[in-house]
Coordinates of C-alpha atoms and ligand atoms in Angstrom, one line a residue:
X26 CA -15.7 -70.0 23.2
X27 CA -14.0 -67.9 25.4
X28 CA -15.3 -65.1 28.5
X29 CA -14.5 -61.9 27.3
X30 CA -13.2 -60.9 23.6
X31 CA -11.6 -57.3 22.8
X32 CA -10.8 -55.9 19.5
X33 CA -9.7 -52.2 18.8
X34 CA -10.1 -50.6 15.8
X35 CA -9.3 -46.8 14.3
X36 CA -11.4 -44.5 12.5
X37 CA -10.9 -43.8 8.9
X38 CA -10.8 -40.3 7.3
X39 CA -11.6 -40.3 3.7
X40 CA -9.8 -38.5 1.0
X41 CA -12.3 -39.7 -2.0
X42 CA -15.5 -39.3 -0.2
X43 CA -18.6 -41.6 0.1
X44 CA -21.8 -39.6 0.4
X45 CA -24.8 -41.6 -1.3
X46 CA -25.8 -45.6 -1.9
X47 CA -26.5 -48.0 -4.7
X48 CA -30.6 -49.1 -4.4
X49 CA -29.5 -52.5 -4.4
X50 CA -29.4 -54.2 -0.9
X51 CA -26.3 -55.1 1.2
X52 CA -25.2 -50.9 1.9
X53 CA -23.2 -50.5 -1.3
X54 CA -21.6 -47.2 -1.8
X55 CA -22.5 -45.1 -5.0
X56 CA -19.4 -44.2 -6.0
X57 CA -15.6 -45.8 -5.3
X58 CA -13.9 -44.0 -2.3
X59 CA -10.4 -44.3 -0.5
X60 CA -9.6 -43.3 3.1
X61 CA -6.2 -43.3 5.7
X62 CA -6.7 -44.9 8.8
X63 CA -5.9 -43.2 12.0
X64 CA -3.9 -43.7 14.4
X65 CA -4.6 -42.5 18.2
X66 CA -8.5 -42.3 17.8
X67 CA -9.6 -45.9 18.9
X68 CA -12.6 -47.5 19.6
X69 CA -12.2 -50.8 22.0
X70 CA -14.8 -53.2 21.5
X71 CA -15.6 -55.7 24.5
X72 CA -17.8 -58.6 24.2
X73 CA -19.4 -61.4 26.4
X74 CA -22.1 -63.8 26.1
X75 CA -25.4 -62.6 27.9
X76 CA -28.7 -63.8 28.4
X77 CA -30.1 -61.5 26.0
X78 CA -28.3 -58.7 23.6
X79 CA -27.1 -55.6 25.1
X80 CA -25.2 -52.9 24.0
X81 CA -23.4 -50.0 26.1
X82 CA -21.8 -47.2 24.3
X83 CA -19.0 -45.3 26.3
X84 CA -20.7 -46.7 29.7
X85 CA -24.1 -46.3 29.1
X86 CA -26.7 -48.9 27.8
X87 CA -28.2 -47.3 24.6
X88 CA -30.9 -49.0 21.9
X89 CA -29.3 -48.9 18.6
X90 CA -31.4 -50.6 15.7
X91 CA -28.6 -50.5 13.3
X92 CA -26.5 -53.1 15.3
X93 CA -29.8 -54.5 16.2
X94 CA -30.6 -55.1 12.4
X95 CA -26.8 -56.3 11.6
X96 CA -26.8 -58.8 14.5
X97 CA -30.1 -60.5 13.0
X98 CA -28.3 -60.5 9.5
X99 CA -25.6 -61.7 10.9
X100 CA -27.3 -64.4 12.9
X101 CA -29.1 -65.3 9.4
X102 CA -25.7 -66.6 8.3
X103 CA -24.3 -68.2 11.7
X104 CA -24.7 -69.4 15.1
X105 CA -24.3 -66.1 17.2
X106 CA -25.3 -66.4 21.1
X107 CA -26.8 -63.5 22.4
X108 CA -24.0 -60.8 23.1
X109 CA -23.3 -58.0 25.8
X110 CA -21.7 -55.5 24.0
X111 CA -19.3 -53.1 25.7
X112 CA -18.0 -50.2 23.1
X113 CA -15.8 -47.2 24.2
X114 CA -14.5 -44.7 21.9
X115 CA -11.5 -42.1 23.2
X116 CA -12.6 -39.5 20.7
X117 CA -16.1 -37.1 20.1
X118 CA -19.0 -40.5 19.5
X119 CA -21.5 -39.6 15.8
X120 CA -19.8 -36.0 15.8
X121 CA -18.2 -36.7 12.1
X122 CA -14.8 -38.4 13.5
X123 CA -16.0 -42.0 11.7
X124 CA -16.9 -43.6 15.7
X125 CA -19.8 -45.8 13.3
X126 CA -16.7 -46.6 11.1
X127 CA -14.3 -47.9 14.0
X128 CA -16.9 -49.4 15.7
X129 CA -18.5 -51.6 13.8
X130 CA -15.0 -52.6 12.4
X131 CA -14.2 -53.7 15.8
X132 CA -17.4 -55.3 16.7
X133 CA -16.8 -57.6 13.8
X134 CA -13.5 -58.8 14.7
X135 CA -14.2 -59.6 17.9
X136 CA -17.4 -61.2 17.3
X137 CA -15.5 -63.0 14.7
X138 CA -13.0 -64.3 17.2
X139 CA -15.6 -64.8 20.0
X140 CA -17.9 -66.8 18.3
X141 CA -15.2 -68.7 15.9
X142 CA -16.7 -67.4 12.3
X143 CA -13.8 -67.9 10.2
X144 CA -14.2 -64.7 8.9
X145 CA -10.7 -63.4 6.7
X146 CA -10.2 -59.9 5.9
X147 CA -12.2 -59.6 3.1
X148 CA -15.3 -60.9 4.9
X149 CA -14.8 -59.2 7.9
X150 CA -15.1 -56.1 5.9
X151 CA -18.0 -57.3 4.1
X152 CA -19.5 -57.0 7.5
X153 CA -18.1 -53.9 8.8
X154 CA -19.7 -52.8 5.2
X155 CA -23.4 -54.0 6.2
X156 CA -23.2 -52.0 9.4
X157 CA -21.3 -48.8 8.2
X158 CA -20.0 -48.7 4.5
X159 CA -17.5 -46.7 5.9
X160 CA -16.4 -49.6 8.6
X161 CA -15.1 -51.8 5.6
X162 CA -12.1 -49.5 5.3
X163 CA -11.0 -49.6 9.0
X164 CA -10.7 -53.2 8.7
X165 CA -7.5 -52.7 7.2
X166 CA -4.3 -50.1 8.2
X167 CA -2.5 -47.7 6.2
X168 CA -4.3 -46.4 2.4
X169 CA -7.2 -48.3 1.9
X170 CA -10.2 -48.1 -1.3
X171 CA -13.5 -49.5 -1.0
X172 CA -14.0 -50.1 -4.8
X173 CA -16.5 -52.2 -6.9
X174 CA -17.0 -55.2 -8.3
X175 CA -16.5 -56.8 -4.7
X176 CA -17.0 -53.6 -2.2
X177 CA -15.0 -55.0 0.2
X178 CA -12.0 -52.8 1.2
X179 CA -8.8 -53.6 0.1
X180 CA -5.2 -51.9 1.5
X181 CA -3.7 -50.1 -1.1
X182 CA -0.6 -49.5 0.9
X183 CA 0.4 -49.4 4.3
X184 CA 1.2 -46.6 6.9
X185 CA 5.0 -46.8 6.1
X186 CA 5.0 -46.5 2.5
X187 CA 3.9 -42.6 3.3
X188 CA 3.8 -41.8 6.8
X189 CA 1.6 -38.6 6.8
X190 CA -0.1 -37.2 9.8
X191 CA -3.0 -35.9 10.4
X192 CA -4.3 -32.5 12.8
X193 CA -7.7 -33.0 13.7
X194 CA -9.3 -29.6 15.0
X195 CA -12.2 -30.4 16.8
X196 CA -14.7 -27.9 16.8
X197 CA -17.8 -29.0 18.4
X198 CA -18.2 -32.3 21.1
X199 CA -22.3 -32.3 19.5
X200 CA -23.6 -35.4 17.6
X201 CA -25.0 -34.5 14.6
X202 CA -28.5 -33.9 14.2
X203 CA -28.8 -35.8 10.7
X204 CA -26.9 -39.2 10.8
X205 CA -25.1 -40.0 7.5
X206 CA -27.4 -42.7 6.3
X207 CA -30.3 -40.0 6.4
X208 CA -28.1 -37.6 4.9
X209 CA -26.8 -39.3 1.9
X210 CA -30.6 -40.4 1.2
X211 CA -31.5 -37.1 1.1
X212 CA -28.6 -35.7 -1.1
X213 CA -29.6 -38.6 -3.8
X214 CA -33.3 -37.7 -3.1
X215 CA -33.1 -34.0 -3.5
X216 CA -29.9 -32.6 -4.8
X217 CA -29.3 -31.4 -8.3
X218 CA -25.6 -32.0 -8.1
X219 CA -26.1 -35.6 -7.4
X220 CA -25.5 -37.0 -11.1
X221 CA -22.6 -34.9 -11.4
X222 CA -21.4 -36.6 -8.1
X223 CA -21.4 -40.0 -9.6
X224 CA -20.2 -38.7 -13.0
X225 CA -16.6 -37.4 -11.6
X226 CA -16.2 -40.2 -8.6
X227 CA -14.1 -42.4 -10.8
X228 CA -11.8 -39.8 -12.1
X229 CA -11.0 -38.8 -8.6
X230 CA -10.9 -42.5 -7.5
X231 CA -8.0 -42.5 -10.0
X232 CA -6.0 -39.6 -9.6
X233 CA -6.2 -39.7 -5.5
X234 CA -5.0 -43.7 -5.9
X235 CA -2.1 -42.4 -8.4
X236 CA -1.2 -39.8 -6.0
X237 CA -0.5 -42.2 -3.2
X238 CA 1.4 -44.8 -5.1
X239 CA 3.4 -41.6 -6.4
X240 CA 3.8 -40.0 -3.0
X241 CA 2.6 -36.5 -4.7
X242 CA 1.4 -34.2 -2.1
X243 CA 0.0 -32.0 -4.1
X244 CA -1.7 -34.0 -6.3
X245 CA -3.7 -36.1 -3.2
X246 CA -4.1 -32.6 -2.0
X247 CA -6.2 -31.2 -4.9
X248 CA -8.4 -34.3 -5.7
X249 CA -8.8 -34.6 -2.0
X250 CA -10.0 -31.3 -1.0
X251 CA -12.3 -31.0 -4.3
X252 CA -14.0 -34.6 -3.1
X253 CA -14.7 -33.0 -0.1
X254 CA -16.2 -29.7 -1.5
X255 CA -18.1 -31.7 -4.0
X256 CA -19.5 -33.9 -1.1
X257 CA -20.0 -30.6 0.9
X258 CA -21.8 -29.1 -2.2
X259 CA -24.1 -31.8 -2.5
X260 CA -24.7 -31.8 1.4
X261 CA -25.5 -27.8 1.2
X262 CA -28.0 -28.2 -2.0
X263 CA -29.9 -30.8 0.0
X264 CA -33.4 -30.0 0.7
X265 CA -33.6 -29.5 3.5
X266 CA -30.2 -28.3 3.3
X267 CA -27.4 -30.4 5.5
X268 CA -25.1 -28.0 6.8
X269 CA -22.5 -29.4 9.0
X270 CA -19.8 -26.7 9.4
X271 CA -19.6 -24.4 12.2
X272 CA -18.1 -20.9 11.4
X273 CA -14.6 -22.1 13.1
X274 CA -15.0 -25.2 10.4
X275 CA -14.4 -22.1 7.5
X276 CA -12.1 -20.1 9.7
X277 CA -9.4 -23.9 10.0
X278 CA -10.2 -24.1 6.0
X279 CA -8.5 -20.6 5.5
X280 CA -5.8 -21.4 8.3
X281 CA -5.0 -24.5 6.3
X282 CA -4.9 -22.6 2.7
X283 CA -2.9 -20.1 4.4
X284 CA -0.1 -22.3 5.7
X285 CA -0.1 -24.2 1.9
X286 CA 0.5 -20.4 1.0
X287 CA 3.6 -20.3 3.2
X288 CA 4.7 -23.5 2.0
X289 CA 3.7 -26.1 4.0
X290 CA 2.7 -29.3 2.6
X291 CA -1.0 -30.1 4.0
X292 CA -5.0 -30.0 3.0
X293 CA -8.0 -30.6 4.8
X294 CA -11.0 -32.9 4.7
X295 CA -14.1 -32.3 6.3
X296 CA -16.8 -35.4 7.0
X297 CA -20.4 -35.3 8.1
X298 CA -19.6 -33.0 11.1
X299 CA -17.7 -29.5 12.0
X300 CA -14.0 -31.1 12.6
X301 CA -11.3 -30.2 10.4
X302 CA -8.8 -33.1 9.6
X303 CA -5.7 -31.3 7.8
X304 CA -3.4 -34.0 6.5
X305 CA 0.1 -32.6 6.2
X306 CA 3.8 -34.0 5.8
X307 CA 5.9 -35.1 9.3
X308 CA 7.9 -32.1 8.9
X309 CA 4.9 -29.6 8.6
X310 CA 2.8 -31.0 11.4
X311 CA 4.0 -29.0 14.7
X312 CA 3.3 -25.7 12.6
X313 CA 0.1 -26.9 11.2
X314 CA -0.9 -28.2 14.9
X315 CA -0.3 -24.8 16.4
X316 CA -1.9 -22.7 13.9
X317 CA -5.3 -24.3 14.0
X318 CA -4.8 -24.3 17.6
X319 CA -4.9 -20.5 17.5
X320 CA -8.2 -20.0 15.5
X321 CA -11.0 -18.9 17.3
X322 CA -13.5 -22.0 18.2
X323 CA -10.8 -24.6 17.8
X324 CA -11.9 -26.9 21.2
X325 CA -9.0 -29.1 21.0
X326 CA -6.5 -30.5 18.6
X327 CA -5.5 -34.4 18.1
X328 CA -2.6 -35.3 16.7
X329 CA -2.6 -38.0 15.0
X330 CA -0.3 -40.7 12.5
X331 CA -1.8 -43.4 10.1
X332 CA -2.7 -46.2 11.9
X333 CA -3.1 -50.2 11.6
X334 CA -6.4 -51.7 11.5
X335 CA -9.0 -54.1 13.0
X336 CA -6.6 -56.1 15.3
X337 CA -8.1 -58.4 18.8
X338 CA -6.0 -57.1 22.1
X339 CA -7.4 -59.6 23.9
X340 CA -8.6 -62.8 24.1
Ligands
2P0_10 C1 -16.8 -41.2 4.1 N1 -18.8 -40.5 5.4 O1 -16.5 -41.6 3.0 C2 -18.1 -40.3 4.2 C3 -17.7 -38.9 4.2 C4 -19.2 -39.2 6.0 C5 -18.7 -38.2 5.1 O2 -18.9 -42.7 5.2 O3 -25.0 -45.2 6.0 O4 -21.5 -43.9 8.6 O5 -23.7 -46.3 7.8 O6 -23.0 -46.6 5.4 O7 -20.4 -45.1 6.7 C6 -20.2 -41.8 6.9 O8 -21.2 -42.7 6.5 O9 -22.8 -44.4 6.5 C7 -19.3 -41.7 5.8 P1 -23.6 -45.7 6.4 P2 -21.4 -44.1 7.2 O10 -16.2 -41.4 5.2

């Protein structure tokens, strides 16, 4: 075993969403779902063995039950010393830019190479899975669908086969007051939209996956924007309600229908948090980038590509 392990890994943004979980154990999503992974948003994992398990978060030692819980799973299944975790994101930590998703995908990889587990791709993302459902899907670069029967993500193609970028506006640096796992619980719990969520999931499973292997923008564009207003729907008729967006959320929405007005090829997502992530062609990006810079509450805008996934730096 070596001293010090590091693994990096990128958030996912996904385009057929996952918002709610099977009752069975082991985190299954409800529904099938497909993300990109990012490029330029990272999360660097560094981990050492320590006397007992401790885990800082972008320099500072925090309790965190779910990694708490996924170690002692984890240990269940293999020899796993006790671990002193050192996890730094580059990017806005629990405030809807997927940090759970790129972290726990890194945190498995390099426990996997730390502790020798023999875990392939598959497995690692079985893992990620357990932690995050989400973090299955940054295992891996490029397109990638978390799908039944196996709910382990799988790459549907990579980066290059359709380089698109993506312009995330960044609208608030808060963490959001109700984590996903709460959330979706809630949606399943109390909103009446939640059967019809499950009903159409497949369908637009299907039609996002045919748009990629096609490369049609404007077909990845429509399913990908309704998943998101359907998962936004069922968010809003929560009870209590879950209301993420912040008024400059709607304002980069409008900016983003108004630049497909004037031709440019891009549509937005929006997770469990106020940032707008408008995906867009290589040629429309600088516009799209500068006109979401100008609406009023935009904090910052990243730039980003599609990136590669779970990978060890060092070793
Ligand atoms: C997604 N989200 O598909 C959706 C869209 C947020 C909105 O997956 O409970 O942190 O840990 O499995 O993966 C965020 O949920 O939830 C998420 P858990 P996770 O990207």
């Amino acid at each position: 075993m070596q001293n010090t392990t590091t693994a990096q890994a990128h958030p996912n943004i996904a385009l057929v969403k996952y918002w709610g979980k099977q009752s069975k154990p082991g985190n299954l999503p409800a529904t099938p779902n497909l993300s990109i992974t990012l490029s330029n948003l990272t999360t660097t994992t560094k981990i050492k063995e320590g006397k007992k398990d401790a885990f800082h978060l972008n320099g500072e030692q925090i309790e965190d039950a779910k990694i708490e819980r996924w170690l002692q799973t984890l240990r269940s299944e293999f020899e796993v010393p006790s671990l002193i975790i050192n996890s730094d994101n580059n990017f806005p930590t629990s405030a809807g830019l997927a940090s759970s998703a790129s972290g726990f995908a890194a945190l498995i990889t390099a426990v996997n190479a730390h502790c020798d587990l023999g875990l392939n791709e598959e497995m690692r993302s079985n893992w990620a899975r357990q932690g995050s459902a989400s973090a299955a899907r940054s295992i891996h670069g490029g397109f990638v669908a978390l799908v039944p029967p196996q709910w382990e993500a799988m790459r549907l193609a990579p980066s290059s086969h359709w380089p698109l970028e993506v312009v995330v506006a960044v609208t608030s640096r808060a963490a959001k007051a109700v984590n996903s796992t709460q959330g979706m619980q809630r949606s399943k719990q109390t909103s009446p939209f939640y059967n019809a969520w499950l009903r159409g999931a497949a369908e637009d499973y299907s039609s996002a996956a045919q748009a990629i292997s096609l490369r049609d923008f404007t077909q990845l564009a429509q399913v990908a924007e309704l998943s998101c207003l359907k998962m936004h729907s069922l968010m809003l008729t929560s009870n209590p309600t879950l209301s993420y967006w912040t008024p400059a959320s709607i304002a980069c929405m409008d900016c983003v229908r108004a630049l497909r007005d004037q031709g440019h090829q891009v549509f937005f997502t929006v997770d469990a948090g106020p940032q707008i992530k408008a995906v867009c062609t290589a040629e429309s990006r600088p516009a799209v980038s500068a006109a979401l810079a100008q609406v009023p509450g935009v904090l910052e805008i990243i730039d980003c590509g599609l990136g590669e996934g779970a990978q060890i730096i060092d070793q």
